[in-house]
Each structure stands twice: as structure tokens, then as C-alpha cells.
CSV table of C-alpha atoms (C1' of nucleotides) in Angstrom, one decimal:
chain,number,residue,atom,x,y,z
P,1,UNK,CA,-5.6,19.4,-9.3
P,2,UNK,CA,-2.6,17.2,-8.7
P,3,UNK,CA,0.4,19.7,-8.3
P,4,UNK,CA,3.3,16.8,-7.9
P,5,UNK,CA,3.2,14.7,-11.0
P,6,UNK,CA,3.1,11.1,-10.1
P,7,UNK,CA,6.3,9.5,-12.3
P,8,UNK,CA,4.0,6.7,-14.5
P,9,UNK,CA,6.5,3.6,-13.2
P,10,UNK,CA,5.0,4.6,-9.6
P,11,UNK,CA,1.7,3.9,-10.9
P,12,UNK,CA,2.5,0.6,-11.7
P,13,UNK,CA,4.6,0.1,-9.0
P,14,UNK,CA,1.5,0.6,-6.8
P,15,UNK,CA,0.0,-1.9,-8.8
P,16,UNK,CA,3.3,-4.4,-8.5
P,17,UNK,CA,2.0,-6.2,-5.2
P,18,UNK,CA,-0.7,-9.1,-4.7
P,19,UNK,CA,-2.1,-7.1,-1.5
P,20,UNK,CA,-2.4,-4.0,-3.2
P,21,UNK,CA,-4.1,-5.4,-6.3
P,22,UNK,CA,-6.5,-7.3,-4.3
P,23,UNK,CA,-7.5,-3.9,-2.7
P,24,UNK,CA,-8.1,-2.4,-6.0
P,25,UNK,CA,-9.7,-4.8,-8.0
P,26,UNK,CA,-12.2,-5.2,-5.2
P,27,UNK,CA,-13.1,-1.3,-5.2
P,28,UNK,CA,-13.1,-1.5,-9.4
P,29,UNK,CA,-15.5,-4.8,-9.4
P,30,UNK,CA,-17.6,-3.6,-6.0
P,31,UNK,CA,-18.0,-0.5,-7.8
P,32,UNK,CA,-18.2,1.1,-4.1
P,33,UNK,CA,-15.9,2.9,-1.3
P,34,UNK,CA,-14.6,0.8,1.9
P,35,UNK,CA,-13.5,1.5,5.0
P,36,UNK,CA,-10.4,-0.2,6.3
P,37,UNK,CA,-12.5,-3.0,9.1
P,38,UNK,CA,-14.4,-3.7,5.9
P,39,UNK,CA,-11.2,-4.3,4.1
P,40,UNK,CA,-9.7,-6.5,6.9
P,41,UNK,CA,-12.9,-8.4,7.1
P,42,UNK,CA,-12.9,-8.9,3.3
P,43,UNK,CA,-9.3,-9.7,2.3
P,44,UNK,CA,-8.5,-11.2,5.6
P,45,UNK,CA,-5.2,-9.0,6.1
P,46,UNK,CA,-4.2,-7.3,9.2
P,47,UNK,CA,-4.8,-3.4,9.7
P,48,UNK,CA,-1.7,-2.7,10.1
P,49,UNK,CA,-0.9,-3.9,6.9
P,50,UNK,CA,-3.4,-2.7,4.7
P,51,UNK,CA,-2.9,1.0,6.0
P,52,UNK,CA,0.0,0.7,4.7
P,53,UNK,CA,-0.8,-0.6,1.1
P,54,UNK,CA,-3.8,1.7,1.4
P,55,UNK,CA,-1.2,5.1,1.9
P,56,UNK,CA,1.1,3.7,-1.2
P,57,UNK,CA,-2.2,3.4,-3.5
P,58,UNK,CA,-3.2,7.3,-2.3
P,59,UNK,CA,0.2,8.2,-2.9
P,60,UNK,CA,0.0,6.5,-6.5
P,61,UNK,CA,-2.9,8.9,-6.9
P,62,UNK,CA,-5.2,6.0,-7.1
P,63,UNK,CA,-7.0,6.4,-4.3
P,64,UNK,CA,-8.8,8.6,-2.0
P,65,UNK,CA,-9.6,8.7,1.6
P,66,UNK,CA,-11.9,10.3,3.4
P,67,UNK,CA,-12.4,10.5,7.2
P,68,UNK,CA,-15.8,10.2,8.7
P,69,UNK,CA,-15.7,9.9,12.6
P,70,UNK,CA,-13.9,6.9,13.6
P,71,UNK,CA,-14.0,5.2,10.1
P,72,UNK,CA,-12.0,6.4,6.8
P,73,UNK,CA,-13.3,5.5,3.7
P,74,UNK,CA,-11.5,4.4,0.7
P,75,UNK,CA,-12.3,5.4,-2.6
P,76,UNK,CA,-10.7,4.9,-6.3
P,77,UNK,CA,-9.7,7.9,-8.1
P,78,UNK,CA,-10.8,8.2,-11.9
P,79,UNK,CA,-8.8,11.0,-12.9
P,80,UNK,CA,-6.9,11.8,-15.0
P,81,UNK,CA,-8.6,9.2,-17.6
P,82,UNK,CA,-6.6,6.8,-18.5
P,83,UNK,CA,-6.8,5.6,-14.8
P,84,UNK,CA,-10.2,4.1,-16.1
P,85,UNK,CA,-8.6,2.3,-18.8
P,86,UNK,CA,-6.2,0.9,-16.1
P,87,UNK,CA,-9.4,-0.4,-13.6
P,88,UNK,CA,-10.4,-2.1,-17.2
P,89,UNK,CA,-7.3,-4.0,-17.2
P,90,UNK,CA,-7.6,-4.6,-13.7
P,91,UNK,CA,-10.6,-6.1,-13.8
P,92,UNK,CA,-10.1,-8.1,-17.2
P,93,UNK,CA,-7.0,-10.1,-15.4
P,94,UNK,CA,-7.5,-13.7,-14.9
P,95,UNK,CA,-8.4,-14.9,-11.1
P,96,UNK,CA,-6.5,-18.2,-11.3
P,97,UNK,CA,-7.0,-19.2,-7.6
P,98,UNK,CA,-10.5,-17.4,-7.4
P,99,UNK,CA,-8.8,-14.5,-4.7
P,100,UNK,CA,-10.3,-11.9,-6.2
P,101,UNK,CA,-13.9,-13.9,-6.4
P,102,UNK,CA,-13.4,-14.7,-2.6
P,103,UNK,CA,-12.7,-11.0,-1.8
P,104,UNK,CA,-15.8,-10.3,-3.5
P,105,UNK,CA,-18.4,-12.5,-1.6
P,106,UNK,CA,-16.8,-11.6,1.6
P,107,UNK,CA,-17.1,-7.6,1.1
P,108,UNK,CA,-20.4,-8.6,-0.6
P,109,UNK,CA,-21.3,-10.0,2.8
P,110,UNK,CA,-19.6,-7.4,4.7
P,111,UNK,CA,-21.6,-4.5,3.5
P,112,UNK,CA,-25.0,-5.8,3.9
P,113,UNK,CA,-24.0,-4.6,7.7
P,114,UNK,CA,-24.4,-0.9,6.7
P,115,UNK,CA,-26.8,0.8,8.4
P,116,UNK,CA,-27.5,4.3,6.0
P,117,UNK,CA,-24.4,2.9,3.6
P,118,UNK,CA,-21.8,3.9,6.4
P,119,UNK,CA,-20.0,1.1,8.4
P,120,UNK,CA,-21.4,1.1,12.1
P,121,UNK,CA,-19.4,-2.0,13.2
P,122,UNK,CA,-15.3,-3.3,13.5
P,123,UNK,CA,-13.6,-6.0,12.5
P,124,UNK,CA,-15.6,-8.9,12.7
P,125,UNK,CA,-12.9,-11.2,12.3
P,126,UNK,CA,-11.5,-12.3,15.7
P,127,UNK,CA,-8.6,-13.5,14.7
P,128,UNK,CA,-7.4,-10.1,12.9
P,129,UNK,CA,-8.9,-7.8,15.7
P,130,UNK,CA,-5.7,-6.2,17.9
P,131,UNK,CA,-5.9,-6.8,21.4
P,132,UNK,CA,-5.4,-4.4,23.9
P,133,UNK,CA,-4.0,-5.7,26.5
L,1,UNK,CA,-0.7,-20.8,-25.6
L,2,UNK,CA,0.8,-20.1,-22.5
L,3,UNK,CA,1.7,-22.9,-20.2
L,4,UNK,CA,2.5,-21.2,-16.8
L,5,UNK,CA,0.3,-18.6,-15.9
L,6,UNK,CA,1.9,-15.3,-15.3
L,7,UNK,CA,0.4,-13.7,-12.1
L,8,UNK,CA,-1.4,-10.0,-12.5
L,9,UNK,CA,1.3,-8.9,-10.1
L,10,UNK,CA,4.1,-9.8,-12.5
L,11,UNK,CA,2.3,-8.0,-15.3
L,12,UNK,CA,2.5,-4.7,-13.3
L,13,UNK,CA,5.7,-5.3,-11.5
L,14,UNK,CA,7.5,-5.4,-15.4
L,15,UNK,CA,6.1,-2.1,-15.8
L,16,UNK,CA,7.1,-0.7,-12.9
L,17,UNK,CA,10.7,0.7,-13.6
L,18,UNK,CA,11.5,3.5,-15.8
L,19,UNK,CA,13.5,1.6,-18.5
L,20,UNK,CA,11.1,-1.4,-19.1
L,21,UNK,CA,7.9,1.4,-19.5
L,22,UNK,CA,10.8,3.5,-22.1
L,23,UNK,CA,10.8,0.3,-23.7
L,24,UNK,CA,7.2,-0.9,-24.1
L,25,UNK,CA,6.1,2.8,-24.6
L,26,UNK,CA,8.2,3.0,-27.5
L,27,UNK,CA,7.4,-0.2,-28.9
L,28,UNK,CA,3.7,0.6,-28.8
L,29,UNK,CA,3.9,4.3,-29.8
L,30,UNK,CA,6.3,3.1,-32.8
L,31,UNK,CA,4.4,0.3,-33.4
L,32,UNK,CA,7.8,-1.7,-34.7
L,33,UNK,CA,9.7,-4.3,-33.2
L,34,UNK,CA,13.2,-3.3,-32.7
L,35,UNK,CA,16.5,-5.0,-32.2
L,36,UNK,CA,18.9,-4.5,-29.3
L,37,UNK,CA,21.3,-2.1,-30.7
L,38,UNK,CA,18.6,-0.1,-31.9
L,39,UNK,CA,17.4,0.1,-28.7
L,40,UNK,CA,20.5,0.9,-27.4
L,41,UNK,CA,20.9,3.8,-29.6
L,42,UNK,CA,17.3,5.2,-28.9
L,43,UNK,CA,17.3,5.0,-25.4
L,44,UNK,CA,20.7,5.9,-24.8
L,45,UNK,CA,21.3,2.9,-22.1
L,46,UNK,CA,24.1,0.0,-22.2
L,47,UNK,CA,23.2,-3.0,-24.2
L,48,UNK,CA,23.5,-5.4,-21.1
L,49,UNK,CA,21.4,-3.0,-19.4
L,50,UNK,CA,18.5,-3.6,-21.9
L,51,UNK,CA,19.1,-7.1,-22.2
L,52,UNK,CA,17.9,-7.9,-18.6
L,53,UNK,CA,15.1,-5.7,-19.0
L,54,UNK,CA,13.8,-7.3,-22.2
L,55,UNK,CA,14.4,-10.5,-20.6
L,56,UNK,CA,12.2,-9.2,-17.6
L,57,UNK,CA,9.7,-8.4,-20.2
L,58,UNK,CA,9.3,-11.5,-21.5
L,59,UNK,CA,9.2,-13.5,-18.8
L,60,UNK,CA,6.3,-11.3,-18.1
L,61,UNK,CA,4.5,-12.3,-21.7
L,62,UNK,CA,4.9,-8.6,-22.3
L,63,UNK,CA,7.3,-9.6,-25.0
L,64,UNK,CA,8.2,-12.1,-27.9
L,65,UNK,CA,12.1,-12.3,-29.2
L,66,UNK,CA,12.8,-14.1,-32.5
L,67,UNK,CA,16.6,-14.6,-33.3
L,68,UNK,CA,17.6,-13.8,-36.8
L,69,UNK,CA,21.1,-14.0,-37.6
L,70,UNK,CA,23.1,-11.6,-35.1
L,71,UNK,CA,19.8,-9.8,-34.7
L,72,UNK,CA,17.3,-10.6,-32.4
L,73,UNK,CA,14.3,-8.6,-32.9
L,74,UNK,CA,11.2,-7.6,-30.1
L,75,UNK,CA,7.7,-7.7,-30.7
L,76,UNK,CA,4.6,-6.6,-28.4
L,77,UNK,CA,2.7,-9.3,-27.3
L,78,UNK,CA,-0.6,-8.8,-27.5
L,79,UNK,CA,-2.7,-11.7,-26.0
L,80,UNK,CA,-4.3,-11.9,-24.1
L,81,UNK,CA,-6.3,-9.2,-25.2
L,82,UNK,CA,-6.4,-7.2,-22.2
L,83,UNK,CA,-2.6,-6.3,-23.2
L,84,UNK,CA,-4.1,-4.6,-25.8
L,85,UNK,CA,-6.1,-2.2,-23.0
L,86,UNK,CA,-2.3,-1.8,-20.9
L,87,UNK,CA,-0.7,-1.1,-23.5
L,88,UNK,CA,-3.2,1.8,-24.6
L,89,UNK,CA,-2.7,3.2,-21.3
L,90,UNK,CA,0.8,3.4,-21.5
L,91,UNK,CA,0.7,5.3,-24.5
L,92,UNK,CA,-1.8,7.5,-22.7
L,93,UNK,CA,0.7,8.3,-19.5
L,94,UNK,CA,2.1,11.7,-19.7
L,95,UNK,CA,5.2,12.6,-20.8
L,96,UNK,CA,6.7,15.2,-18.6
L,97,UNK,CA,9.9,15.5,-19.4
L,98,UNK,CA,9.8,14.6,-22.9
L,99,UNK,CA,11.8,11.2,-22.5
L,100,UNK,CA,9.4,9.4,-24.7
L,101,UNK,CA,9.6,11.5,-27.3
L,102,UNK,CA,13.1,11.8,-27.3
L,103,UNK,CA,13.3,7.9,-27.0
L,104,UNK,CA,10.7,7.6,-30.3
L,105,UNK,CA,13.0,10.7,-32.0
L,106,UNK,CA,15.9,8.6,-32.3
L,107,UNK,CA,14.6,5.8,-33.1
L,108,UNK,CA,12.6,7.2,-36.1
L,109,UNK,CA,16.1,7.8,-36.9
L,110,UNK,CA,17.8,5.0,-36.3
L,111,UNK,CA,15.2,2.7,-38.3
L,112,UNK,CA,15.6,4.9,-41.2
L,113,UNK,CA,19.0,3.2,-41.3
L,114,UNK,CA,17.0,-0.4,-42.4
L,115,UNK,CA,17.4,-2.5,-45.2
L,116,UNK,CA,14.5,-4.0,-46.3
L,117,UNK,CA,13.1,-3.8,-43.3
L,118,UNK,CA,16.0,-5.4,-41.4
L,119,UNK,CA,18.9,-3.8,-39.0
L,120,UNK,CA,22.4,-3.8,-40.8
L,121,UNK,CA,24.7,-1.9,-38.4
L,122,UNK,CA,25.0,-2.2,-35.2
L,123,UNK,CA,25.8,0.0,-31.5
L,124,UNK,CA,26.7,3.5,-32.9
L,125,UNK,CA,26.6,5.9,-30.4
L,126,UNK,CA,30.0,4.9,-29.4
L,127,UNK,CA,30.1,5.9,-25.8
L,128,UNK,CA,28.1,2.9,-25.8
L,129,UNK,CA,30.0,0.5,-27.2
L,130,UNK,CA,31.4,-2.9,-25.6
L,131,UNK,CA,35.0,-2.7,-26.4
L,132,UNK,CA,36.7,-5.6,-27.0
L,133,UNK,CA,40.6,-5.0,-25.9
Y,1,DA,C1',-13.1,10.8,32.8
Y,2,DT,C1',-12.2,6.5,31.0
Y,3,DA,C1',-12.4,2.5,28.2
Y,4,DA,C1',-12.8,0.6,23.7
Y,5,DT,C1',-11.8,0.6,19.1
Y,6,DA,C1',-10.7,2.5,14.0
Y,7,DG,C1',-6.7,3.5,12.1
Y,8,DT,C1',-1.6,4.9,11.7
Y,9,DT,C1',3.4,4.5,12.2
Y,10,DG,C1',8.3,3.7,14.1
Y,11,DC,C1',11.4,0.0,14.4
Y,12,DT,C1',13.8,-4.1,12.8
Y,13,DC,C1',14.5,-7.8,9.8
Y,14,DT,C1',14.8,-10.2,5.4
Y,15,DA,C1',14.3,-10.7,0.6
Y,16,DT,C1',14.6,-9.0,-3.8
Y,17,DA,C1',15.5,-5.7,-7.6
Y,18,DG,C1',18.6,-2.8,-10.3
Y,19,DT,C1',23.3,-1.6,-11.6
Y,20,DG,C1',28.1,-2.1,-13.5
Y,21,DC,C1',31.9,-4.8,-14.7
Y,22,DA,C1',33.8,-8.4,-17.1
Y,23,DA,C1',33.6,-12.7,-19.2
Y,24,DC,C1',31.0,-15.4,-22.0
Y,25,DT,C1',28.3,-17.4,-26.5
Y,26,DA,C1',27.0,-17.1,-31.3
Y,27,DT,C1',27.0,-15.5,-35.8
Y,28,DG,C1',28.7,-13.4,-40.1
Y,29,DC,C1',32.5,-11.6,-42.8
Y,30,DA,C1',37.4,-11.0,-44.5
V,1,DT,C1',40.3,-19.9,-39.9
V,2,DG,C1',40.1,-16.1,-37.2
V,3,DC,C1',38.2,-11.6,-36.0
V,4,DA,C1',34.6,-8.3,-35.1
V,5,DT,C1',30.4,-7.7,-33.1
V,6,DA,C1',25.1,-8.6,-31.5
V,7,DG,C1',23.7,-10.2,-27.5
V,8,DT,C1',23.7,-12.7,-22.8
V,9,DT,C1',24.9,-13.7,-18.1
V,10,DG,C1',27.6,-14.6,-13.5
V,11,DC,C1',29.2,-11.9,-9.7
V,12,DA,C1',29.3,-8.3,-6.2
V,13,DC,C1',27.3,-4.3,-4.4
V,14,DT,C1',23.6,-1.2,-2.9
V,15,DA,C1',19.1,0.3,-2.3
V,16,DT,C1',14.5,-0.4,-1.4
V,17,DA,C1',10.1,-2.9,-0.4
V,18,DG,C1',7.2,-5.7,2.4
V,19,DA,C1',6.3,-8.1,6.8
V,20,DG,C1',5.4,-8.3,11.9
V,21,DC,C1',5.4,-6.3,16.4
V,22,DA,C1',4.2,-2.9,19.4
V,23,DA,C1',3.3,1.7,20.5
V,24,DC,C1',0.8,5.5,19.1
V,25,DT,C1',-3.4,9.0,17.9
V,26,DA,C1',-8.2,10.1,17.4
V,27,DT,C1',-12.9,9.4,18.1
V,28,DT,C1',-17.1,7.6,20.3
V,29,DA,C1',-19.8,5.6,23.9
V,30,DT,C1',-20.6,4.7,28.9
DNA sequence: ATAATAGTTGCTCTATAGTGCAACTATGCA
DNA sequence: TGCATAGTTGCACTATAGAGCAACTATTAT
């Protein structure tokens, strides 16, 4: 049960923004939950930056995270209903540049690393990793 | 056919302010196109106000304009055909504080006011009139 | 305990979006 | 021919959104 009603132009609004749509449109076509490394590795964004788009989207009500040990996993939301009709539109949007299809085969990738369907490893991308100095 | 492709984020980002989704969820929910002064009258906002907004709109391929006379009327696009799908989840969104339905009430009124099918008056809430000194 | 790492967040900066006013164009009517 | 009016747009102002950096918390493994 939602007690604050999410205003329908914040919906969209959470749906305004490349990042943020790439997240989304992955979960809807994967048809599966991600932690954030997974997300890093697959979109090639840094963390930083998708926890950020990742707490707009739950705030949107279109998402749900759950924490699991070290790793949080990301899940879409499918209620109230019309949110489904919404992942349909989603996912019948063209992919001009072929983002959305390169998101794909990298997460694809990404989760044949599971071990039991949970994430046991990081970022795998060096280049995105933050460095403690 | 559409020349330019509009990006997905574009799509959402015109939907993604209060005005533009009075707008559209009236169009759809009437199922009408309308003229600017009666959708001045409806929605009870200044007519340069609007006039961005549709503007936004169609730059969007939310929305087709046809000049006829002083009147320019707007139309729904709807292709490609997942506009179709958006625009049934608009009409889907909730309606909390009954600003739709106020929106659609006047504007069942205000289109009773047609001619054969045509506007013939103009502005008449007059608090929202353009004086011209 | 300590180090490594998954994830979050405060801060600053810059770009963009929405508003109101006023001036503008364009069309029809007297 | 000139006026009223449907509609558009330049300008200035303000608010907000997104990015990057760096510091932070929390959890696991050694």
C-alpha cells in the first residue's frame, strides 16, 4: 500500500532522462532484478551516478530495492497496473543507436556470473571501479 | 513520416509537467481536437501559457496543429502505434484531485458552443483575456 | 581488528525548464 | 481600411535537475 500518492507528471519525469530509461528498459526486456555492480557493468555508468537515478525511479514508485548483504537488488514495481502498460511502451520505443541492445548483451553477459542467481562478484569494469586510495 | 527521430527521452520529458499531461489527458479522454481558446477556457491557464506547451508537444510528435482561419486546432498523434499504448495509460493515471475531470467538465461545455463542428468565439473567461489597451 | 568493497550522499557547478510580461503576427469583420 | 482578436514569441527571472568529486556507511573476508 502506497500511502503518499505519486503526482503522475513525476512518473514521467522519472522516465524523462536517457540514464534512467536505460535502467528501466533493461529490467522490463531482462525480465529480471539487478544489483547496482551489475548495472555499472552493463550500462557502463558510474555508481555514484546510477544510485542516484536508481533512488529517483524508487521514489517514482517504479522500483524496488532490496538489500541482501553487501549487494541491493533492484526490481521493477507492477503495481498499480497501468505501470505494466507503461513497461509496454517502454519496451516498444525504437533503439535508434542500438543502446538499449548493447545494455542487453552486456547484462546478458553479466549474469551468467551468478552463482545461485545472486551476484557474488563487483564491478568488473576497471575503469568504473572507485579507488581507494 | 517523420524525418528526425524524436528520442524516447523527449517522449517522456513532454509528459512530464502538469499542464502538458492536463492537456493530452483531455485530448485523449475527450477524444476531440480542440483549439487554443478552448483550451484556455477548460484548463483555466493563459493562452501564451498553453501555446508553449502545445508547442512542446509537438515537437515531441505528441501533437499535430492544422491552422484554419484564426483557429488552429490540436489533434493526438497517434503513430507510431505505441502512442496509442501512452496514451491509454494516461487516461489510466489517477485522478486525485479531480483536475481532470474538472478540465474535461468545462470543456464538455465549452464545445457545446460549436458550430458545425467548428469554434466561433473565442477567450471567455475574461480574467483570461489579452487586453489590448 | 582491519582491509576491501557495494553502495550512498553532501557539495558545487552548470545547463535547462517553466513562468509572466509585453510586443508581435495573422486573420476576419465592420 | 482599420480594428478586434486568435495565437505566437523574445526577454528576463527563478527554480530545479544532472554531473563529478570526494567523503561517507555497511558488510564481508582475512
Amino acid at each position: 500500500m502506497q500511502l503518499i500518492t505519486i503526482q503522475p507528471e513525476t512518473l514521467f519525469q522519472a522516465l524523462a532522462d536517457e540514464t534512467r530509461l536505460r535502467i528501466i528498459r533493461l529490467l522490463v526486456v531482462a525480465d529480471k532484478e539487478a544489483c547496482l555492480c551489475e548495472l555499472v557493468d552493463s550500462l557502463q555508468e558510474p555508481s555514484y551516478k546510477l544510485s542516484r537515478h536508481l533512488k529517483i525511479l524508487r521514489q517514482a514508485g517504479l522500483l524496488s530495492s532490496q538489500k541482501e548483504g553487501r549487494w541491493v537488488y533492484h526490481r521493477l514495481v507492477t503495481e498499480p497496473s497501468y505501470l505494466e502498460t507503461l513497461y509496454a511502451t517502454v519496451q516498444a520505443l525504437p533503439d535508434g543507436d542500438q543502446v538499449y541492445q548493447a545494455d542487453l548483451a552486456r547484462f546478458t553477459e553479466r549474469i551468467r556470473l551468478r552463482e545461485g542467481g545472486r551476484c557474488r562478484v563487483g564491478i568488473l569494469s576497471d575503469d568504473l571501479k572507485v579507488e581507494n586510495k
